[in-house]
Amino acid sequence: WNNFAATTPVEIAHNQMVGTLLQWKSKGMPFPGSNPYGGQGNVGLSALAMMGARSDYLGFPDLLDALCPDFKTIDWAAVAKADRRIVVGAIEVLSGNFEVFDSNKTLEELGLLASKPKVNQYDDIRWRMRRAISLEGVAASGTLPEILPAQVIGNTMFPTCEPDKVVTRNAYYWDGLYSQNPPVRNLLDVGTKAEKPDEIWVVRINPQEISPQSQKVSLEDIKDRENDLAGNVSLNQELDHILTINRWIAEHGNSHPPLKGRKIVEVRTIKMRRETAWGLQHTSKFDRSAGHFAKLREEGKAVAEQWLADWRAGGKDFASYPNDARYPEPA
C-alpha cells in the first residue's frame, strides 16, 4: 500500500484532482466518459511519468514487480511442503469463463501436488478454468474494465465445443467480481478431506448492509451500491452452499456418498466498523492518499486484533456467517 499510495508531488496533485472531479460528478456535474482504450489515457500516463509519477503508481505490472521481485525464483517445493496456497479470480472476457489463478495449479504442473483434482477442466467444468498463479493473473483479478484495458495473457488454452479439443490464443481478463471474487469454491475443490479448510474467514470490504438513512439517490451512489451487491450476492451464494453442506453433514453424517470426503467448514466474517463502512463514500475507493490508507490500515489492525482475541476466547461459539455479516441493530 505504501507503493500504491500517492507520495510524490505530482502523484498527490493527481490524486486530489481525481477526487475532486469524482465529487463534482457525484453531485451531478456532467463529465465526458473515459475510455481505457482511448489514446488520451496513454498520453496522460506518459505526461504524469514525465512530471515525476512513479511507474508503480501508474500501473499494475511495475507495482507487482516492485512488490514481488523474487517471484520468478520462488522455491515451489518449499511452498508444497509448507502447505500454503493462494487463489485469485478473474473473468476471461471473450469466453465468459470464470478463471482462477491458483498456486496449487502451479504445483500440479510441476509435479509437486500430492493429490490432483479428479476432473478434466477442459471437458467437465469448461466455464471454470484453473491457471497457474502468475503476477499477470494477480493483475487480472484487479483489472476494473471501466478504468483499465483488459489484462492480456498470451498462449492460453481454452476448451471448444468438441470433447478433447482445445484452442490456444491470447486471453483477456477483467476483475472477477462479476462472478466469483474471492473464489471460495476452489478452496474446497481439493483432492482429500484433510486438505479442506476447517474455517473460511471472509474479509468484507463492500458492506453487506448500508444505513437506512444513507438514501442512495445519486447515479454514482447507485452504481457504487450495485458494485457492493455484485460482489456480495455472488459471494453469499457460495457461502450459503457451504452452509447447506454443513447442515446435510450434521443431519446425515459424511460416511456415505455424496457426502463422503466432505467436512463441516465454519464460515466467519471480518468487517470494518459500522461507522467506517457506512460513512465512506464511493469516491473513497479511488482515494490513494497516504493518510487515507494509513487510517484504514490502523483500523484494520485494531479490528483484526480484537477479532482474533474474541475468536480464541469464543471457540466454536464465536459468531459465524450469516449473522456476523450484519451489524448489530443500533441501540
Tab-separated table of C-alpha atoms in Angstrom:
chain	number	residue	atom	x	y	z
A	1	TRP	CA	0.000	0.000	0.000
A	2	ASN	CA	2.940	2.335	0.556
A	3	ASN	CA	3.993	1.796	-3.065
A	4	PHE	CA	0.428	2.222	-4.325
A	5	ALA	CA	-0.171	5.433	-2.374
A	6	ALA	CA	0.314	8.889	-3.877
A	7	THR	CA	3.623	10.107	-2.430
A	8	THR	CA	5.430	12.343	-4.939
A	9	PRO	CA	4.135	15.902	-5.518
A	10	VAL	CA	2.664	15.084	-8.931
A	11	GLU	CA	1.002	11.921	-7.575
A	12	ILE	CA	-0.538	13.839	-4.675
A	13	ALA	CA	-1.823	16.526	-7.045
A	14	HIS	CA	-3.193	13.890	-9.429
A	15	ASN	CA	-4.963	12.045	-6.602
A	16	GLN	CA	-6.523	15.262	-5.299
A	17	MET	CA	-7.674	16.245	-8.785
A	18	VAL	CA	-9.272	12.833	-9.389
A	19	GLY	CA	-11.034	13.009	-6.023
A	20	THR	CA	-12.384	16.488	-6.727
A	21	LEU	CA	-13.654	15.528	-10.186
A	22	LEU	CA	-15.373	12.431	-8.793
A	23	GLN	CA	-17.019	14.517	-6.073
A	24	TRP	CA	-18.296	17.001	-8.650
A	25	LYS	CA	-19.553	14.152	-10.820
A	26	SER	CA	-21.414	12.605	-7.868
A	27	LYS	CA	-23.185	15.939	-7.363
A	28	GLY	CA	-24.492	15.895	-10.926
A	29	MET	CA	-21.893	17.876	-12.847
A	30	PRO	CA	-21.580	16.351	-16.345
A	31	PHE	CA	-18.234	14.953	-17.410
A	32	PRO	CA	-17.286	13.154	-20.624
A	33	GLY	CA	-16.949	9.403	-20.279
A	34	SER	CA	-13.477	7.889	-20.179
A	35	ASN	CA	-12.325	5.049	-22.401
A	36	PRO	CA	-9.468	2.880	-21.088
A	37	TYR	CA	-8.637	2.009	-24.706
A	38	GLY	CA	-8.527	5.631	-25.839
A	39	GLY	CA	-5.231	7.222	-26.785
A	40	GLN	CA	-5.728	10.114	-24.364
A	41	GLY	CA	-5.241	7.732	-21.441
A	42	ASN	CA	-1.761	6.728	-22.597
A	43	VAL	CA	-0.892	10.372	-23.224
A	44	GLY	CA	-1.991	11.260	-19.706
A	45	LEU	CA	0.063	8.457	-18.143
A	46	SER	CA	3.127	9.493	-20.136
A	47	ALA	CA	2.699	13.093	-19.010
A	48	LEU	CA	2.399	12.051	-15.361
A	49	ALA	CA	5.552	9.943	-15.688
A	50	MET	CA	7.463	12.880	-17.198
A	51	MET	CA	6.389	15.067	-14.265
A	52	GLY	CA	7.618	12.596	-11.654
A	53	ALA	CA	4.936	9.957	-11.099
A	54	ARG	CA	6.460	6.565	-10.317
A	55	SER	CA	5.821	3.644	-12.661
A	56	ASP	CA	4.473	1.510	-9.791
A	57	TYR	CA	1.931	4.268	-9.073
A	58	LEU	CA	0.769	4.317	-12.684
A	59	GLY	CA	0.207	0.618	-13.380
A	60	PHE	CA	-0.065	-2.913	-12.026
A	61	PRO	CA	2.876	-4.529	-13.872
A	62	ASP	CA	5.582	-2.349	-12.326
A	63	LEU	CA	3.771	-2.291	-8.962
A	64	LEU	CA	3.714	-6.091	-8.784
A	65	ASP	CA	7.314	-6.355	-9.973
A	66	ALA	CA	8.331	-3.958	-7.194
A	67	LEU	CA	6.373	-5.857	-4.554
A	68	CYS	CA	7.357	-9.354	-5.735
A	69	PRO	CA	10.880	-9.041	-7.172
A	70	ASP	CA	11.674	-12.694	-6.386
A	71	PHE	CA	8.535	-14.242	-7.891
A	72	LYS	CA	10.453	-15.981	-10.690
A	73	THR	CA	12.758	-17.686	-8.187
A	74	ILE	CA	10.110	-18.981	-5.759
A	75	ASP	CA	11.048	-22.340	-4.222
A	76	TRP	CA	7.851	-24.175	-5.145
A	77	ALA	CA	8.979	-27.368	-3.422
A	78	ALA	CA	9.153	-25.385	-0.180
A	79	VAL	CA	5.681	-23.967	-0.865
A	80	ALA	CA	4.325	-27.504	-1.301
A	81	LYS	CA	5.988	-28.652	1.915
A	82	ALA	CA	4.641	-25.656	3.852
A	83	ASP	CA	1.106	-26.346	2.524
A	84	ARG	CA	0.469	-22.729	1.533
A	85	ARG	CA	-1.989	-21.695	-1.164
A	86	ILE	CA	-3.157	-18.518	-2.896
A	87	VAL	CA	-6.097	-18.232	-5.312
A	88	VAL	CA	-7.330	-15.125	-7.137
A	89	GLY	CA	-10.258	-14.833	-9.524
A	90	ALA	CA	-10.830	-13.102	-12.856
A	91	ILE	CA	-13.251	-13.182	-15.787
A	92	GLU	CA	-11.980	-14.064	-19.271
A	93	VAL	CA	-13.832	-11.570	-21.430
A	94	LEU	CA	-14.170	-13.452	-24.721
A	95	SER	CA	-15.199	-16.874	-23.385
A	96	GLY	CA	-17.141	-15.629	-20.378
A	97	ASN	CA	-15.207	-18.123	-18.245
A	98	PHE	CA	-14.620	-17.558	-14.583
A	99	GLU	CA	-10.945	-18.337	-14.076
A	100	VAL	CA	-8.823	-18.885	-11.000
A	101	PHE	CA	-5.083	-18.323	-10.798
A	102	ASP	CA	-4.069	-20.946	-8.268
A	103	SER	CA	-0.720	-21.741	-6.677
A	104	ASN	CA	-1.888	-25.370	-6.380
A	105	LYS	CA	-2.194	-25.447	-10.178
A	106	THR	CA	1.443	-24.357	-10.350
A	107	LEU	CA	2.403	-27.202	-8.006
A	108	GLU	CA	0.314	-29.609	-10.087
A	109	GLU	CA	2.099	-28.609	-13.300
A	110	LEU	CA	5.471	-29.020	-11.573
A	111	GLY	CA	4.545	-32.471	-10.239
A	112	LEU	CA	4.654	-31.242	-6.634
A	113	LEU	CA	0.976	-31.630	-5.709
A	114	ALA	CA	0.295	-34.805	-3.744
A	115	SER	CA	-3.388	-35.163	-4.681
A	116	LYS	CA	-4.544	-33.800	-8.023
A	117	PRO	CA	-8.140	-32.746	-8.798
A	118	LYS	CA	-10.191	-35.552	-10.331
A	119	VAL	CA	-11.779	-33.509	-13.117
A	120	ASN	CA	-10.702	-32.565	-16.622
A	121	GLN	CA	-11.341	-28.836	-16.649
A	122	TYR	CA	-11.451	-28.614	-20.439
A	123	ASP	CA	-14.374	-31.066	-20.642
A	124	ASP	CA	-16.034	-31.274	-17.213
A	125	ILE	CA	-16.066	-27.680	-15.944
A	126	ARG	CA	-15.338	-25.690	-19.074
A	127	TRP	CA	-16.738	-22.429	-17.641
A	128	ARG	CA	-14.377	-22.608	-14.650
A	129	MET	CA	-10.718	-22.734	-15.616
A	130	ARG	CA	-7.739	-23.061	-13.251
A	131	ARG	CA	-4.465	-21.452	-14.293
A	132	ALA	CA	-1.038	-21.417	-12.697
A	133	ILE	CA	-0.510	-18.426	-10.412
A	134	SER	CA	1.322	-15.509	-12.010
A	135	LEU	CA	1.780	-11.794	-11.466
A	136	GLU	CA	-0.245	-11.234	-14.634
A	137	GLY	CA	-3.036	-13.282	-13.072
A	138	VAL	CA	-2.952	-11.177	-9.922
A	139	ALA	CA	-3.156	-8.042	-12.084
A	140	ALA	CA	-6.082	-9.592	-13.985
A	141	SER	CA	-8.032	-10.059	-10.750
A	142	GLY	CA	-7.907	-6.301	-10.118
A	143	THR	CA	-8.489	-5.013	-13.656
A	144	LEU	CA	-11.609	-2.836	-13.490
A	145	PRO	CA	-12.867	-2.589	-17.097
A	146	GLU	CA	-14.104	0.989	-16.786
A	147	ILE	CA	-10.611	2.120	-15.758
A	148	LEU	CA	-8.043	-0.249	-17.277
A	149	PRO	CA	-7.739	-2.204	-20.533
A	150	ALA	CA	-8.216	-5.946	-20.184
A	151	GLN	CA	-5.152	-7.765	-18.855
A	152	VAL	CA	-3.706	-9.836	-21.706
A	153	ILE	CA	-2.067	-13.208	-21.067
A	154	GLY	CA	-0.746	-14.964	-24.157
A	155	ASN	CA	-0.578	-18.617	-25.161
A	156	THR	CA	-3.606	-19.666	-23.105
A	157	MET	CA	-5.597	-22.844	-23.811
A	158	PHE	CA	-9.394	-22.869	-23.936
A	159	PRO	CA	-11.938	-25.663	-24.439
A	160	THR	CA	-14.081	-25.877	-27.555
A	161	CYS	CA	-17.491	-27.406	-28.226
A	162	GLU	CA	-15.734	-30.641	-29.229
A	163	PRO	CA	-14.530	-33.007	-26.453
A	164	ASP	CA	-10.750	-33.298	-26.055
A	165	LYS	CA	-10.139	-30.365	-28.400
A	166	VAL	CA	-8.694	-27.041	-27.243
A	167	VAL	CA	-7.582	-23.818	-28.877
A	168	THR	CA	-4.686	-21.574	-27.873
A	169	ARG	CA	-4.992	-17.787	-28.042
A	170	ASN	CA	-4.465	-14.587	-26.092
A	171	ALA	CA	-6.686	-14.366	-23.013
A	172	TYR	CA	-8.282	-11.063	-21.953
A	173	TYR	CA	-9.180	-10.624	-18.295
A	174	TRP	CA	-11.305	-8.376	-16.114
A	175	ASP	CA	-11.793	-8.320	-12.360
A	176	GLY	CA	-13.579	-11.486	-11.192
A	177	LEU	CA	-16.116	-9.509	-9.165
A	178	TYR	CA	-18.706	-10.169	-11.863
A	179	SER	CA	-18.845	-13.828	-10.895
A	180	GLN	CA	-16.610	-15.086	-8.126
A	181	ASN	CA	-14.025	-12.987	-6.380
A	182	PRO	CA	-12.887	-14.241	-3.920
A	183	PRO	CA	-13.013	-17.765	-5.404
A	184	VAL	CA	-14.282	-19.608	-2.316
A	185	ARG	CA	-15.380	-22.728	-4.224
A	186	ASN	CA	-11.803	-23.532	-5.178
A	187	LEU	CA	-10.691	-23.681	-1.564
A	188	LEU	CA	-12.944	-26.737	-1.238
A	189	ASP	CA	-12.185	-28.317	-4.633
A	190	VAL	CA	-9.229	-30.338	-3.362
A	191	GLY	CA	-8.244	-33.978	-3.508
A	192	THR	CA	-8.719	-35.082	0.093
A	193	LYS	CA	-10.819	-34.232	3.129
A	194	ALA	CA	-7.686	-33.282	5.078
A	195	GLU	CA	-6.891	-30.566	2.536
A	196	LYS	CA	-10.232	-28.836	3.020
A	197	PRO	CA	-10.112	-25.839	5.380
A	198	ASP	CA	-11.541	-26.040	8.899
A	199	GLU	CA	-12.701	-22.436	8.681
A	200	ILE	CA	-13.038	-19.776	5.976
A	201	TRP	CA	-12.597	-16.165	7.090
A	202	VAL	CA	-14.155	-13.599	4.759
A	203	VAL	CA	-12.761	-10.063	4.965
A	204	ARG	CA	-15.544	-7.838	3.607
A	205	ILE	CA	-14.601	-4.506	2.079
A	206	ASN	CA	-18.016	-3.951	0.476
A	207	PRO	CA	-20.702	-3.662	3.167
A	208	GLN	CA	-23.486	-6.230	3.094
A	209	GLU	CA	-25.862	-3.626	4.505
A	210	ILE	CA	-25.951	0.157	4.385
A	211	SER	CA	-27.516	2.745	6.634
A	212	PRO	CA	-31.276	3.200	6.112
A	213	GLN	CA	-30.593	6.938	6.331
A	214	SER	CA	-27.996	6.870	3.530
A	215	GLN	CA	-30.614	7.317	0.751
A	216	LYS	CA	-28.516	6.284	-2.241
A	217	VAL	CA	-30.023	8.661	-4.774
A	218	SER	CA	-27.240	9.992	-6.997
A	219	LEU	CA	-26.337	7.940	-10.053
A	220	GLU	CA	-22.788	7.438	-8.793
A	221	ASP	CA	-24.043	6.219	-5.418
A	222	ILE	CA	-26.418	3.822	-7.154
A	223	LYS	CA	-23.528	2.452	-9.220
A	224	ASP	CA	-21.463	2.077	-6.065
A	225	ARG	CA	-24.216	0.115	-4.340
A	226	GLU	CA	-24.576	-2.038	-7.461
A	227	ASN	CA	-20.870	-2.785	-7.104
A	228	ASP	CA	-21.397	-3.798	-3.460
A	229	LEU	CA	-24.254	-6.087	-4.401
A	230	ALA	CA	-22.498	-7.633	-7.405
A	231	GLY	CA	-19.705	-8.845	-5.162
A	232	ASN	CA	-21.737	-9.785	-2.107
A	233	VAL	CA	-24.585	-11.608	-3.856
A	234	SER	CA	-22.256	-13.991	-5.726
A	235	LEU	CA	-20.110	-14.459	-2.615
A	236	ASN	CA	-23.140	-15.173	-0.427
A	237	GLN	CA	-24.366	-17.824	-2.862
A	238	GLU	CA	-21.103	-19.704	-2.435
A	239	LEU	CA	-21.113	-19.310	1.335
A	240	ASP	CA	-24.753	-20.412	1.530
A	241	HIS	CA	-23.820	-23.571	-0.393
A	242	ILE	CA	-21.207	-24.336	2.266
A	243	LEU	CA	-23.845	-23.902	4.987
A	244	THR	CA	-26.162	-26.279	3.105
A	245	ILE	CA	-23.466	-28.969	3.004
A	246	ASN	CA	-22.783	-28.338	6.705
A	247	ARG	CA	-26.460	-28.968	7.516
A	248	TRP	CA	-26.541	-32.157	5.457
A	249	ILE	CA	-23.446	-33.495	7.225
A	250	ALA	CA	-24.898	-32.608	10.633
A	251	GLU	CA	-28.118	-34.468	9.760
A	252	HIS	CA	-26.792	-37.458	7.789
A	253	GLY	CA	-23.064	-37.759	8.536
A	254	ASN	CA	-20.319	-37.955	5.921
A	255	SER	CA	-19.504	-41.643	5.713
A	256	HIS	CA	-21.541	-42.340	2.561
A	257	PRO	CA	-21.802	-40.726	-0.898
A	258	PRO	CA	-22.415	-37.990	-1.871
A	259	LEU	CA	-21.168	-36.532	1.435
A	260	LYS	CA	-18.221	-38.880	1.794
A	261	GLY	CA	-14.991	-36.921	1.868
A	262	ARG	CA	-16.728	-33.715	2.913
A	263	LYS	CA	-16.484	-31.937	6.259
A	264	ILE	CA	-18.176	-29.175	8.189
A	265	VAL	CA	-16.476	-25.861	7.397
A	266	GLU	CA	-17.127	-22.849	9.604
A	267	VAL	CA	-17.518	-19.518	7.792
A	268	ARG	CA	-16.779	-16.284	9.624
A	269	THR	CA	-16.757	-12.599	8.678
A	270	ILE	CA	-14.261	-9.843	9.449
A	271	LYS	CA	-15.548	-6.396	8.557
A	272	MET	CA	-14.961	-2.692	9.089
A	273	ARG	CA	-16.502	-0.826	11.953
A	274	ARG	CA	-20.033	0.213	11.100
A	275	GLU	CA	-19.221	3.932	11.287
A	276	THR	CA	-16.453	3.465	8.729
A	277	ALA	CA	-18.356	1.198	6.332
A	278	TRP	CA	-21.447	3.392	6.355
A	279	GLY	CA	-19.503	6.652	6.340
A	280	LEU	CA	-17.241	6.048	3.347
A	281	GLN	CA	-18.396	7.486	0.036
A	282	HIS	CA	-17.918	5.644	-3.227
A	283	THR	CA	-15.093	8.023	-4.142
A	284	SER	CA	-13.043	6.628	-1.242
A	285	LYS	CA	-12.272	3.565	-3.387
A	286	PHE	CA	-10.262	5.826	-5.688
A	287	ASP	CA	-8.527	7.808	-2.917
A	288	ARG	CA	-4.846	6.882	-2.909
A	289	SER	CA	-3.673	9.425	-0.351
A	290	ALA	CA	-1.224	8.104	2.225
A	291	GLY	CA	-3.380	9.455	5.052
A	292	HIS	CA	-6.473	7.594	3.836
A	293	PHE	CA	-4.537	4.337	3.560
A	294	ALA	CA	-2.973	4.833	6.997
A	295	LYS	CA	-6.371	5.392	8.607
A	296	LEU	CA	-7.840	2.250	7.053
A	297	ARG	CA	-4.736	0.239	7.898
A	298	GLU	CA	-4.805	1.302	11.550
A	299	GLU	CA	-8.481	0.434	11.852
A	300	GLY	CA	-7.882	-2.893	10.135
A	301	LYS	CA	-5.100	-3.732	12.563
A	302	ALA	CA	-7.245	-2.855	15.583
A	303	VAL	CA	-10.286	-4.751	14.264
A	304	ALA	CA	-8.176	-7.823	13.428
A	305	GLU	CA	-6.505	-7.897	16.846
A	306	GLN	CA	-9.853	-7.670	18.644
A	307	TRP	CA	-11.473	-10.195	16.307
A	308	LEU	CA	-8.686	-12.741	16.831
A	309	ALA	CA	-8.828	-12.297	20.604
A	310	ASP	CA	-12.599	-12.839	20.580
A	311	TRP	CA	-12.264	-15.830	18.246
A	312	ARG	CA	-9.726	-17.506	20.516
A	313	ALA	CA	-11.900	-16.855	23.559
A	314	GLY	CA	-15.166	-17.893	21.900
A	315	GLY	CA	-14.035	-21.056	20.147
A	316	LYS	CA	-16.877	-22.894	18.393
A	317	ASP	CA	-19.401	-20.490	19.935
A	318	PHE	CA	-17.830	-17.465	18.244
A	319	ALA	CA	-20.132	-15.604	15.829
A	320	SER	CA	-20.318	-17.036	12.309
A	321	TYR	CA	-21.870	-16.376	8.900
A	322	PRO	CA	-24.537	-15.294	8.008
A	323	ASN	CA	-25.300	-13.412	11.232
A	324	ASP	CA	-21.815	-11.946	11.599
A	325	ALA	CA	-22.032	-10.366	8.121
A	326	ARG	CA	-24.547	-7.906	9.573
A	327	TYR	CA	-24.002	-5.098	12.035
A	328	PRO	CA	-25.905	-5.155	15.342
A	329	GLU	CA	-29.061	-3.094	15.407
A	330	PRO	CA	-28.427	0.412	16.806
A	331	ALA	CA	-29.297	0.697	20.489
